[in-house]
mmCIF file of C-alpha atoms in Angstrom:
data_model
loop_
_atom_site.group_PDB
_atom_site.id
_atom_site.type_symbol
_atom_site.label_atom_id
_atom_site.label_comp_id
_atom_site.label_asym_id
_atom_site.label_seq_id
_atom_site.Cartn_x
_atom_site.Cartn_y
_atom_site.Cartn_z
ATOM 1 C CA MET A 1 -17.358 178.277 -12.857
ATOM 2 C CA SER A 2 -16.347 181.226 -14.852
ATOM 3 C CA ALA A 3 -18.529 184.205 -15.650
ATOM 4 C CA ALA A 4 -18.225 183.789 -19.366
ATOM 5 C CA GLY A 5 -20.321 181.383 -20.970
ATOM 6 C CA ALA A 6 -21.908 180.153 -17.722
ATOM 7 C CA SER A 7 -25.468 178.940 -17.974
ATOM 8 C CA TRP A 8 -28.254 178.967 -15.568
ATOM 9 C CA GLY A 9 -30.565 177.228 -17.631
ATOM 10 C CA VAL A 10 -32.520 174.019 -16.527
ATOM 11 C CA ARG A 11 -30.417 170.739 -17.446
ATOM 12 C CA GLY A 12 -30.909 166.927 -17.368
ATOM 13 C CA GLU A 13 -32.560 165.414 -14.458
ATOM 14 C CA ALA A 14 -31.575 167.982 -12.085
ATOM 15 C CA GLY A 15 -33.161 170.594 -14.250
ATOM 16 C CA ARG A 16 -36.501 168.680 -14.071
ATOM 17 C CA VAL A 17 -36.631 168.741 -10.373
ATOM 18 C CA VAL A 18 -35.873 172.283 -10.351
ATOM 19 C CA GLY A 19 -38.856 172.831 -12.775
ATOM 20 C CA VAL A 20 -41.307 171.100 -10.622
ATOM 21 C CA PHE A 21 -40.028 172.660 -7.539
ATOM 22 C CA LEU A 22 -40.593 176.006 -9.122
ATOM 23 C CA LEU A 23 -44.138 175.144 -10.019
ATOM 24 C CA ALA A 24 -45.054 173.978 -6.670
ATOM 25 C CA LEU A 25 -43.535 176.780 -4.701
ATOM 26 C CA ALA A 26 -44.902 179.650 -6.846
ATOM 27 C CA GLY A 27 -46.413 182.118 -4.443
ATOM 28 C CA ALA A 28 -44.918 180.522 -1.545
ATOM 29 C CA ALA A 29 -42.234 183.393 -1.005
ATOM 30 C CA PRO A 30 -43.370 186.830 0.084
ATOM 31 C CA GLY A 31 -42.707 189.600 -2.406
ATOM 32 C CA TRP A 32 -40.080 191.320 -0.505
ATOM 33 C CA LEU A 33 -37.577 188.202 -0.815
ATOM 34 C CA PRO A 34 -35.853 188.898 -4.093
ATOM 35 C CA GLY A 35 -35.441 186.821 -7.156
ATOM 36 C CA VAL A 36 -37.750 183.937 -6.237
ATOM 37 C CA ASP A 37 -40.627 184.345 -8.766
ATOM 38 C CA GLY A 38 -39.926 182.893 -12.027
ATOM 39 C CA ALA A 39 -36.047 181.914 -11.199
ATOM 40 C CA ASP A 40 -34.783 178.555 -12.370
ATOM 41 C CA GLY A 41 -31.246 176.814 -11.757
ATOM 42 C CA ALA A 42 -31.749 176.683 -7.777
ATOM 43 C CA TRP A 43 -34.183 174.898 -5.550
ATOM 44 C CA ILE A 44 -34.667 174.097 -1.637
ATOM 45 C CA GLU A 45 -36.851 171.646 0.057
ATOM 46 C CA LEU A 46 -37.857 170.627 3.663
ATOM 47 C CA GLU A 47 -37.465 167.217 4.600
ATOM 48 C CA GLY A 48 -40.955 165.854 4.213
ATOM 49 C CA GLY A 49 -41.967 168.571 1.631
ATOM 50 C CA CYS A 50 -42.606 172.263 1.350
ATOM 51 C CA GLY A 51 -45.774 173.714 2.871
ATOM 52 C CA ARG A 52 -45.378 171.102 5.687
ATOM 53 C CA ALA A 53 -46.400 171.717 9.533
ATOM 54 C CA LEU A 54 -43.061 171.612 11.710
ATOM 55 C CA GLU A 55 -43.154 170.643 15.321
ATOM 56 C CA ALA A 56 -42.394 173.654 17.482
ATOM 57 C CA GLY A 57 -38.994 173.417 19.076
ATOM 58 C CA ALA A 58 -38.030 170.128 16.929
ATOM 59 C CA PRO A 59 -34.823 170.421 14.620
ATOM 60 C CA VAL A 60 -35.338 170.556 10.995
ATOM 61 C CA SER A 61 -33.400 169.531 7.827
ATOM 62 C CA PHE A 62 -33.460 170.558 4.441
ATOM 63 C CA ARG A 63 -32.032 169.991 0.905
ATOM 64 C CA VAL A 64 -30.881 172.493 -1.641
ATOM 65 C CA GLY A 65 -29.704 171.863 -5.405
ATOM 66 C CA VAL A 66 -28.344 173.944 -8.334
ATOM 67 C CA ALA A 67 -27.953 173.546 -12.061
ATOM 68 C CA ASP A 68 -24.636 175.039 -12.075
ATOM 69 C CA ASP A 69 -21.809 175.765 -9.598
ATOM 70 C CA ALA A 70 -22.561 178.137 -7.001
ATOM 71 C CA PHE A 71 -21.922 179.458 -3.444
ATOM 72 C CA VAL A 72 -25.145 178.687 -1.602
ATOM 73 C CA TYR A 73 -26.766 180.793 1.204
ATOM 74 C CA VAL A 74 -29.817 179.795 3.283
ATOM 75 C CA PHE A 75 -32.051 181.982 5.588
ATOM 76 C CA ASP A 76 -35.068 181.773 7.713
ATOM 77 C CA ALA A 77 -37.213 184.527 6.641
ATOM 78 C CA ARG A 78 -39.959 185.098 9.068
ATOM 79 C CA ASP A 79 -40.074 188.963 8.184
ATOM 80 C CA ALA A 80 -38.527 191.398 6.033
ATOM 81 C CA ALA A 81 -36.755 193.007 9.142
ATOM 82 C CA ASP A 82 -35.176 189.486 10.399
ATOM 83 C CA LEU A 83 -33.540 187.198 7.956
ATOM 84 C CA ARG A 84 -31.508 184.508 10.032
ATOM 85 C CA ARG A 85 -28.716 182.755 8.115
ATOM 86 C CA LEU A 86 -28.663 178.892 8.326
ATOM 87 C CA VAL A 87 -25.913 178.203 5.688
ATOM 88 C CA PRO A 88 -23.122 178.870 6.235
ATOM 89 C CA ALA A 89 -23.494 178.064 9.916
ATOM 90 C CA ALA A 90 -21.783 181.155 11.904
ATOM 91 C CA GLY A 91 -18.173 180.941 11.662
ATOM 92 C CA SER A 92 -17.701 178.557 9.117
ATOM 93 C CA GLY A 93 -16.571 179.096 5.503
ATOM 94 C CA SER A 94 -18.300 179.313 2.385
ATOM 95 C CA VAL A 95 -20.445 176.456 1.109
ATOM 96 C CA ARG A 96 -20.058 175.978 -2.630
ATOM 97 C CA LEU A 97 -22.117 172.944 -4.621
ATOM 98 C CA ALA A 98 -21.184 171.694 -7.931
ATOM 99 C CA ALA A 99 -23.294 171.651 -10.976
ATOM 100 C CA GLY A 100 -25.971 169.282 -10.478
ATOM 101 C CA GLU A 101 -24.996 168.839 -6.736
ATOM 102 C CA VAL A 102 -27.844 168.247 -3.996
ATOM 103 C CA ARG A 103 -26.630 168.527 -0.553
ATOM 104 C CA ARG A 104 -28.678 167.969 2.612
ATOM 105 C CA PHE A 105 -28.217 169.962 5.810
ATOM 106 C CA PRO A 106 -27.445 169.817 8.591
ATOM 107 C CA ALA A 107 -25.781 166.528 7.704
ATOM 108 C CA ASP A 108 -23.004 168.300 5.749
ATOM 109 C CA GLY A 109 -23.377 171.862 6.876
ATOM 110 C CA GLY A 110 -23.437 171.719 10.626
ATOM 111 C CA VAL A 111 -26.792 173.529 10.729
ATOM 112 C CA ARG A 112 -29.421 172.736 13.543
ATOM 113 C CA TYR A 113 -32.425 174.767 12.497
ATOM 114 C CA VAL A 114 -35.123 174.585 15.145
ATOM 115 C CA ALA A 115 -38.481 175.733 14.349
ATOM 116 C CA ASP A 116 -39.770 178.453 16.546
ATOM 117 C CA ALA A 117 -43.234 178.155 18.142
ATOM 118 C CA ARG A 118 -43.709 181.956 18.208
ATOM 119 C CA GLU A 119 -44.234 182.047 14.566
ATOM 120 C CA GLU A 120 -47.056 180.352 12.532
ATOM 121 C CA ARG A 121 -45.417 180.560 9.067
ATOM 122 C CA GLY A 122 -41.963 180.721 7.702
ATOM 123 C CA VAL A 123 -39.887 180.625 4.637
ATOM 124 C CA LEU A 124 -36.423 179.088 3.985
ATOM 125 C CA TYR A 125 -34.866 181.195 1.451
ATOM 126 C CA LEU A 126 -32.076 180.007 -0.745
ATOM 127 C CA LEU A 127 -29.661 182.159 -2.534
ATOM 128 C CA ALA A 128 -27.061 180.746 -5.230
ATOM 129 C CA ALA A 129 -24.378 183.035 -6.508
ATOM 130 C CA ARG A 130 -21.483 182.385 -8.955
ATOM 131 C CA VAL A 131 -19.337 184.392 -6.431
ATOM 132 C CA PRO A 132 -19.013 184.378 -2.631
ATOM 133 C CA LEU A 133 -21.351 187.071 -0.990
ATOM 134 C CA ALA A 134 -20.552 189.182 1.998
ATOM 135 C CA LEU A 135 -23.893 188.297 4.100
ATOM 136 C CA ALA A 136 -24.349 188.769 7.638
ATOM 137 C CA PRO A 137 -25.802 186.117 10.019
ATOM 138 C CA ARG A 138 -28.623 188.357 10.269
ATOM 139 C CA THR A 139 -29.923 190.866 7.913
ATOM 140 C CA THR A 140 -32.956 192.341 6.588
ATOM 141 C CA ALA A 141 -34.544 192.147 2.906
ATOM 142 C CA SER A 142 -33.602 195.713 2.042
ATOM 143 C CA GLU A 143 -29.986 194.942 3.067
ATOM 144 C CA LEU A 144 -29.980 191.747 1.047
ATOM 145 C CA ARG A 145 -31.219 193.543 -1.903
ATOM 146 C CA ALA A 146 -28.544 196.182 -1.624
ATOM 147 C CA VAL A 147 -26.033 193.579 -2.046
ATOM 148 C CA LEU A 148 -27.392 191.708 -4.857
ATOM 149 C CA GLU A 149 -27.921 194.878 -6.873
ATOM 150 C CA HIS A 150 -24.082 195.065 -7.510
ATOM 151 C CA LEU A 151 -24.520 191.818 -9.329
ATOM 152 C CA ASP A 152 -25.688 190.920 -12.608
ATOM 153 C CA ARG A 153 -28.902 189.334 -12.636
ATOM 154 C CA ASP A 154 -27.624 186.292 -14.269
ATOM 155 C CA ALA A 155 -25.045 186.270 -11.425
ATOM 156 C CA TRP A 156 -27.421 184.849 -8.752
ATOM 157 C CA ARG A 157 -30.710 182.770 -8.395
ATOM 158 C CA ALA A 158 -33.034 182.384 -5.502
ATOM 159 C CA ALA A 159 -35.693 179.475 -4.399
ATOM 160 C CA ALA A 160 -37.931 179.358 -1.417
ATOM 161 C CA CYS A 161 -39.816 176.633 0.588
ATOM 162 C CA GLY A 162 -42.572 177.557 2.932
ATOM 163 C CA TYR A 163 -43.726 176.214 5.998
ATOM 164 C CA ARG A 164 -46.005 176.157 8.979
ATOM 165 C CA VAL A 165 -45.457 175.561 12.786
ATOM 166 C CA ARG A 166 -47.814 173.325 14.524
ATOM 167 C CA GLN A 167 -48.164 174.481 18.326
ATOM 168 C CA SER A 168 -46.769 172.174 20.820
ATOM 169 C CA ALA A 169 -48.653 171.431 24.048
ATOM 170 C CA GLN A 170 -45.211 171.345 25.825
ATOM 171 C CA ALA A 171 -42.703 174.191 26.602
ATOM 172 C CA PHE A 172 -38.800 174.031 25.721
ATOM 173 C CA LEU A 173 -36.294 174.899 28.221
ATOM 174 C CA GLU A 174 -32.440 175.429 27.284
ATOM 175 C CA VAL A 175 -29.687 175.740 29.933
ATOM 176 C CA ARG A 176 -26.294 176.700 29.121
ATOM 177 C CA SER A 177 -23.431 177.446 31.441
ATOM 178 C CA GLU A 178 -19.626 178.471 31.186
ATOM 179 C CA PRO A 179 -18.080 176.139 32.270
ATOM 180 C CA ALA A 180 -20.552 173.587 31.502
ATOM 181 C CA GLY A 181 -21.735 170.735 33.713
ATOM 182 C CA LEU A 182 -23.836 172.446 35.729
ATOM 183 C CA ALA A 183 -26.620 170.071 37.516
ATOM 184 C CA VAL A 184 -30.337 171.035 36.183
ATOM 185 C CA TRP A 185 -33.311 170.433 38.403
ATOM 186 C CA LEU A 186 -37.030 171.161 37.813
ATOM 187 C CA ASP A 187 -39.549 170.711 40.531
ATOM 188 C CA GLY A 188 -37.182 168.240 42.265
ATOM 189 C CA VAL A 189 -36.497 166.190 39.104
ATOM 190 C CA ARG A 190 -33.032 166.104 37.708
ATOM 191 C CA LEU A 191 -32.990 166.748 34.141
ATOM 192 C CA GLY A 192 -29.363 166.437 33.676
ATOM 193 C CA LEU A 193 -26.323 168.552 33.067
ATOM 194 C CA THR A 194 -25.501 171.755 30.948
ATOM 195 C CA PRO A 195 -25.797 172.278 28.202
ATOM 196 C CA LEU A 196 -29.289 170.737 28.268
ATOM 197 C CA SER A 197 -32.457 170.881 25.979
ATOM 198 C CA ALA A 198 -35.551 169.599 27.479
ATOM 199 C CA GLU A 199 -39.242 169.293 26.637
ATOM 200 C CA VAL A 200 -41.105 170.112 29.978
ATOM 201 C CA ALA A 201 -44.685 170.767 31.106
ATOM 202 C CA PRO A 202 -45.739 174.482 30.899
ATOM 203 C CA GLY A 203 -46.741 176.602 33.742
ATOM 204 C CA ARG A 204 -45.027 177.767 37.029
ATOM 205 C CA ARG A 205 -41.916 175.586 37.494
ATOM 206 C CA ARG A 206 -38.941 175.803 40.007
ATOM 207 C CA LEU A 207 -35.598 175.521 38.675
ATOM 208 C CA ARG A 208 -32.522 174.608 40.698
ATOM 209 C CA LEU A 209 -28.939 175.064 39.401
ATOM 210 C CA GLU A 210 -25.972 173.318 41.178
ATOM 211 C CA GLY A 211 -22.393 173.203 40.573
ATOM 212 C CA PRO A 212 -18.976 173.385 42.635
ATOM 213 C CA GLY A 213 -19.546 175.892 45.334
ATOM 214 C CA PHE A 214 -22.671 177.208 43.351
ATOM 215 C CA THR A 215 -26.331 176.907 44.071
ATOM 216 C CA GLN A 216 -29.292 179.029 42.586
ATOM 217 C CA GLU A 217 -33.010 178.654 42.521
ATOM 218 C CA GLN A 218 -35.558 180.625 40.531
ATOM 219 C CA GLN A 219 -39.199 180.375 39.507
ATOM 220 C CA LEU A 220 -39.797 180.341 35.715
ATOM 221 C CA SER A 221 -43.202 180.915 33.791
ATOM 222 C CA LEU A 222 -43.089 178.437 30.951
ATOM 223 C CA ALA A 223 -45.574 179.138 27.871
ATOM 224 C CA ARG A 224 -47.125 176.231 25.794
ATOM 225 C CA GLY A 225 -44.914 176.025 22.667
ATOM 226 C CA GLU A 226 -42.382 178.598 23.771
ATOM 227 C CA ARG A 227 -38.495 178.016 24.144
ATOM 228 C CA THR A 228 -36.940 179.499 27.078
ATOM 229 C CA ARG A 229 -33.182 180.018 27.134
ATOM 230 C CA LEU A 230 -31.054 180.478 30.328
ATOM 231 C CA GLU A 231 -27.266 181.257 30.062
ATOM 232 C CA LEU A 232 -24.968 181.424 33.114
ATOM 233 C CA ARG A 233 -21.389 182.378 33.383
ATOM 234 C CA LEU A 234 -19.911 180.948 37.017
ATOM 235 C CA PRO A 235 -17.423 182.590 39.051
ATOM 236 C CA ALA A 236 -13.933 180.783 39.065
ATOM 237 C CA PRO A 237 -14.218 178.041 42.106
ATOM 238 C CA VAL A 238 -12.078 178.708 45.306
ATOM 239 C CA ALA A 239 -8.685 176.793 44.718
ATOM 240 C CA GLY A 240 -8.127 174.408 47.269
ATOM 241 C CA GLU A 241 -11.747 173.782 48.618
ATOM 242 C CA ARG A 242 -12.588 170.074 49.007
ATOM 243 C CA VAL A 243 -15.635 168.252 50.718
ATOM 244 C CA ARG A 244 -15.008 164.889 52.431
ATOM 245 C CA PHE A 245 -17.919 162.736 52.541
ATOM 246 C CA ASP A 246 -17.523 159.119 54.190
ATOM 247 C CA VAL A 247 -19.742 156.316 53.215
ATOM 248 C CA ALA A 248 -20.299 152.907 55.062
ATOM 249 C CA SER A 249 -22.716 150.063 54.682
ATOM 250 C CA ARG A 250 -23.721 147.416 56.929
ATOM 251 C CA PRO A 251 -23.019 144.932 55.958
ATOM 252 C CA GLU A 252 -20.054 146.134 54.333
ATOM 253 C CA GLY A 253 -19.123 145.717 50.685
ATOM 254 C CA ALA A 254 -21.912 147.728 48.941
ATOM 255 C CA TRP A 255 -21.397 149.384 45.709
ATOM 256 C CA VAL A 256 -21.646 153.217 45.975
ATOM 257 C CA TYR A 257 -23.292 155.227 43.119
ATOM 258 C CA LEU A 258 -22.903 158.986 43.066
ATOM 259 C CA ASP A 259 -25.197 160.801 40.635
ATOM 260 C CA ASP A 260 -25.763 157.372 38.641
ATOM 261 C CA ARG A 261 -21.932 156.776 38.567
ATOM 262 C CA TYR A 262 -20.198 153.823 40.230
ATOM 263 C CA ALA A 263 -17.575 155.622 42.824
ATOM 264 C CA CYS A 264 -16.475 153.175 45.115
ATOM 265 C CA THR A 265 -17.144 150.251 47.471
ATOM 266 C CA ALA A 266 -18.255 150.899 51.085
ATOM 267 C CA PRO A 267 -16.663 151.732 53.038
ATOM 268 C CA CYS A 268 -14.958 154.301 51.303
ATOM 269 C CA ARG A 269 -14.574 158.007 50.936
ATOM 270 C CA LEU A 270 -16.177 160.410 48.484
ATOM 271 C CA GLU A 271 -14.960 163.885 47.445
ATOM 272 C CA PRO A 272 -18.096 165.333 45.668
ATOM 273 C CA ALA A 273 -18.561 168.998 44.656
ATOM 274 C CA PRO A 274 -20.488 171.235 46.745
ATOM 275 C CA GLY A 275 -24.217 170.933 45.718
ATOM 276 C CA ARG A 276 -27.048 168.511 45.385
ATOM 277 C CA HIS A 277 -26.191 164.734 44.687
ATOM 278 C CA ALA A 278 -28.022 161.458 44.468
ATOM 279 C CA LEU A 279 -26.563 158.861 46.460
ATOM 280 C CA ARG A 280 -27.210 155.078 45.943
ATOM 281 C CA LEU A 281 -25.864 151.818 47.510
ATOM 282 C CA GLU A 282 -26.540 148.487 46.151
ATOM 283 C CA MET A 283 -25.451 144.967 47.211
ATOM 284 C CA PRO A 284 -26.733 141.342 46.000
ATOM 285 C CA GLY A 285 -29.444 139.846 47.890
ATOM 286 C CA PHE A 286 -30.060 143.459 49.787
ATOM 287 C CA GLN A 287 -32.503 146.153 48.866
ATOM 288 C CA VAL A 288 -31.307 149.111 47.116
ATOM 289 C CA TRP A 289 -30.659 152.068 49.451
ATOM 290 C CA GLY A 290 -30.616 155.698 48.136
ATOM 291 C CA ARG A 291 -30.951 159.456 49.305
ATOM 292 C CA TYR A 292 -29.999 162.888 48.316
ATOM 293 C CA LEU A 293 -26.942 164.759 49.756
ATOM 294 C CA THR A 294 -26.641 168.490 50.034
ATOM 295 C CA VAL A 295 -23.045 168.897 50.271
ATOM 296 C CA ALA A 296 -22.035 172.374 51.492
ATOM 297 C CA PRO A 297 -18.613 173.999 50.406
ATOM 298 C CA GLY A 298 -15.556 173.825 52.712
ATOM 299 C CA PRO A 299 -12.589 171.616 53.931
ATOM 300 C CA GLN A 300 -15.389 169.839 56.069
ATOM 301 C CA ALA A 301 -16.130 166.021 56.700
ATOM 302 C CA ALA A 302 -19.490 164.533 56.553
ATOM 303 C CA GLY A 303 -20.590 161.046 56.113
ATOM 304 C CA THR A 304 -23.431 158.408 56.324
ATOM 305 C CA THR A 305 -23.926 154.699 56.994
ATOM 306 C CA ALA A 306 -26.388 152.769 54.985
ATOM 307 C CA LEU A 307 -28.362 150.139 56.844
ATOM 308 C CA LEU A 308 -29.050 147.469 54.261
ATOM 309 C CA GLU A 309 -32.202 145.085 54.323
ATOM 310 C CA ARG A 310 -32.048 141.783 53.149
ATOM 311 C CA ALA A 311 -34.199 140.968 50.252
ATOM 312 C CA ALA A 312 -35.750 137.774 48.853
ATOM 313 C CA ALA A 313 -37.649 139.335 45.771
ATOM 314 C CA THR A 314 -36.721 141.040 42.799
ATOM 315 C CA LEU A 315 -38.730 143.995 41.249
ATOM 316 C CA SER A 316 -38.063 144.523 37.286
ATOM 317 C CA VAL A 317 -39.037 148.018 35.900
ATOM 318 C CA THR A 318 -39.309 149.126 32.195
ATOM 319 C CA VAL A 319 -40.376 152.876 31.242
ATOM 320 C CA ASN A 320 -41.691 154.459 28.011
ATOM 321 C CA VAL A 321 -39.664 157.501 28.214
ATOM 322 C CA GLU A 322 -36.330 158.484 30.199
ATOM 323 C CA ALA A 323 -37.216 158.892 33.853
ATOM 324 C CA GLU A 324 -36.126 159.139 37.080
ATOM 325 C CA LEU A 325 -37.104 156.152 39.560
ATOM 326 C CA PHE A 326 -38.125 156.236 43.109
ATOM 327 C CA LEU A 327 -38.996 153.497 45.544
ATOM 328 C CA ASP A 328 -40.470 154.497 48.833
ATOM 329 C CA GLY A 329 -39.280 157.933 48.209
ATOM 330 C CA MET A 330 -35.578 156.540 47.876
ATOM 331 C CA PRO A 331 -34.007 157.817 44.660
ATOM 332 C CA LEU A 332 -33.007 154.790 42.379
ATOM 333 C CA GLY A 333 -31.475 156.707 39.590
ATOM 334 C CA ARG A 334 -32.374 157.449 36.066
ATOM 335 C CA ILE A 335 -33.713 154.819 33.671
ATOM 336 C CA ALA A 336 -33.626 155.113 29.920
ATOM 337 C CA ARG A 337 -36.657 154.884 27.603
ATOM 338 C CA GLY A 338 -37.269 151.105 26.897
ATOM 339 C CA ALA A 339 -34.834 149.968 29.168
ATOM 340 C CA THR A 340 -35.337 147.500 32.078
ATOM 341 C CA ARG A 341 -33.941 147.618 35.531
ATOM 342 C CA THR A 342 -33.944 145.068 38.216
ATOM 343 C CA PHE A 343 -33.680 145.861 41.864
ATOM 344 C CA ALA A 344 -33.664 143.446 44.931
ATOM 345 C CA VAL A 345 -36.651 144.429 47.264
ATOM 346 C CA THR A 346 -37.951 143.258 50.667
ATOM 347 C CA GLU A 347 -41.389 141.459 50.924
ATOM 348 C CA GLY A 348 -44.291 143.743 51.695
ATOM 349 C CA TRP A 349 -46.013 146.838 50.382
ATOM 350 C CA HIS A 350 -43.838 149.427 48.103
ATOM 351 C CA GLU A 351 -44.687 152.442 46.183
ATOM 352 C CA LEU A 352 -42.898 152.659 42.774
ATOM 353 C CA VAL A 353 -42.646 156.268 41.062
ATOM 354 C CA ALA A 354 -41.271 157.444 38.079
ATOM 355 C CA LEU A 355 -40.915 161.119 37.128
ATOM 356 C CA ALA A 356 -39.787 162.859 33.675
ATOM 357 C CA PRO A 357 -40.345 166.356 32.768
ATOM 358 C CA GLY A 358 -43.286 167.332 30.675
ATOM 359 C CA ARG A 359 -45.100 163.851 31.535
ATOM 360 C CA GLU A 360 -47.549 162.839 34.301
ATOM 361 C CA ALA A 361 -46.125 160.870 37.245
ATOM 362 C CA ALA A 362 -46.387 157.064 37.135
ATOM 363 C CA ARG A 363 -47.265 155.711 40.722
ATOM 364 C CA GLU A 364 -47.873 151.927 41.343
ATOM 365 C CA ARG A 365 -48.195 150.419 44.886
ATOM 366 C CA LEU A 366 -47.068 146.976 45.033
ATOM 367 C CA LEU A 367 -47.502 143.836 47.240
ATOM 368 C CA ILE A 368 -44.154 141.916 47.142
ATOM 369 C CA LEU A 369 -44.435 138.321 48.484
ATOM 370 C CA PRO A 370 -40.989 136.223 49.344
ATOM 371 C CA ASP A 371 -39.428 134.945 46.294
ATOM 372 C CA ASP A 372 -41.441 137.180 44.003
ATOM 373 C CA ARG A 373 -40.181 138.010 40.579
ATOM 374 C CA GLU A 374 -42.168 140.994 39.777
ATOM 375 C CA GLU A 375 -42.183 142.956 36.270
ATOM 376 C CA ILE A 376 -43.915 145.882 35.768
ATOM 377 C CA GLU A 377 -44.073 148.696 32.843
ATOM 378 C CA LEU A 378 -44.698 152.120 33.629
ATOM 379 C CA GLU A 379 -46.327 154.666 31.289
ATOM 380 C CA LEU A 380 -45.874 158.190 31.755
ATOM 381 C CA ASP A 381 -48.377 160.159 29.684
ATOM 382 C CA PRO A 382 -47.780 163.691 28.422
ATOM 383 C CA LEU A 383 -49.174 166.482 30.505
#
């Protein structure tokens, strides 16, 4: 789009949409955001509409449109002293839209905007300019005005879309590590590997982080609706350290799973990284066997022999959220939301437990009879 003869006027169907949005957004933006009142030629809309209540901690998408060719910039404007740029994403190049184009983010621009529970209200602020602008990832309203003062008023347009944040009953935990792949445990429940984002119950919680030759525990105070971020840089592992762990089963031939991944058929030798691991053995016609291992670093040998009990019944389990299953205190591994897992079990009384972060534990005491084909659905309610 050349500067000479370029028009920012409303045109065609796109122009009618722009006009509707400008009416709807009148007064939505605070006065310290430049150029919103009375402008045309650019618009921005949250998915689900402006003025909506966003869930704290939930990812958000939005659409922007321009009436003429323009470079677009989108900021999350919480206050005049902190405008956080969402488009272009940090480290990416300029984003240019053609006349009449509508684009959705994050699908096209790599933006993953997450509503911040600490703020009750906010504004998505769009700048559309004929020329690319030098705008920092974080800036202030006064710094932004200083950049725009060097442009003709006809060379840029602005629009805004206000929103509210609905407070969540849960807390949000993010853990990142370098290198990635650190195991994250919260109150004894394995959440997964870093990088990790999870919705968990608020309160005093015990966090355990494990990796090769590394273990760390700490207490966290997680507040309702707030996001806690942890970042760790681990020391380089000592070269040449290996841990040998021999696994046998009686009878032989059981399938060995380490941290929910098939490893070998017993008897066999594992070489796990130092730290805490979930070990599980399965064999058709026998009750599943499981335990947790704590492996110390160093060139040492250790092992275990699983005594499997013959089973003449089965237990099928379905859960409403992804959870960690336990049978009589033995870890059975993770089960996906809506999935069904079937285990061979012995007759008699059993206790089945499902645990998931941010949810009440589901417990069932079951009487299993010979040749039973028991099916059970566990509901883990939010805390």
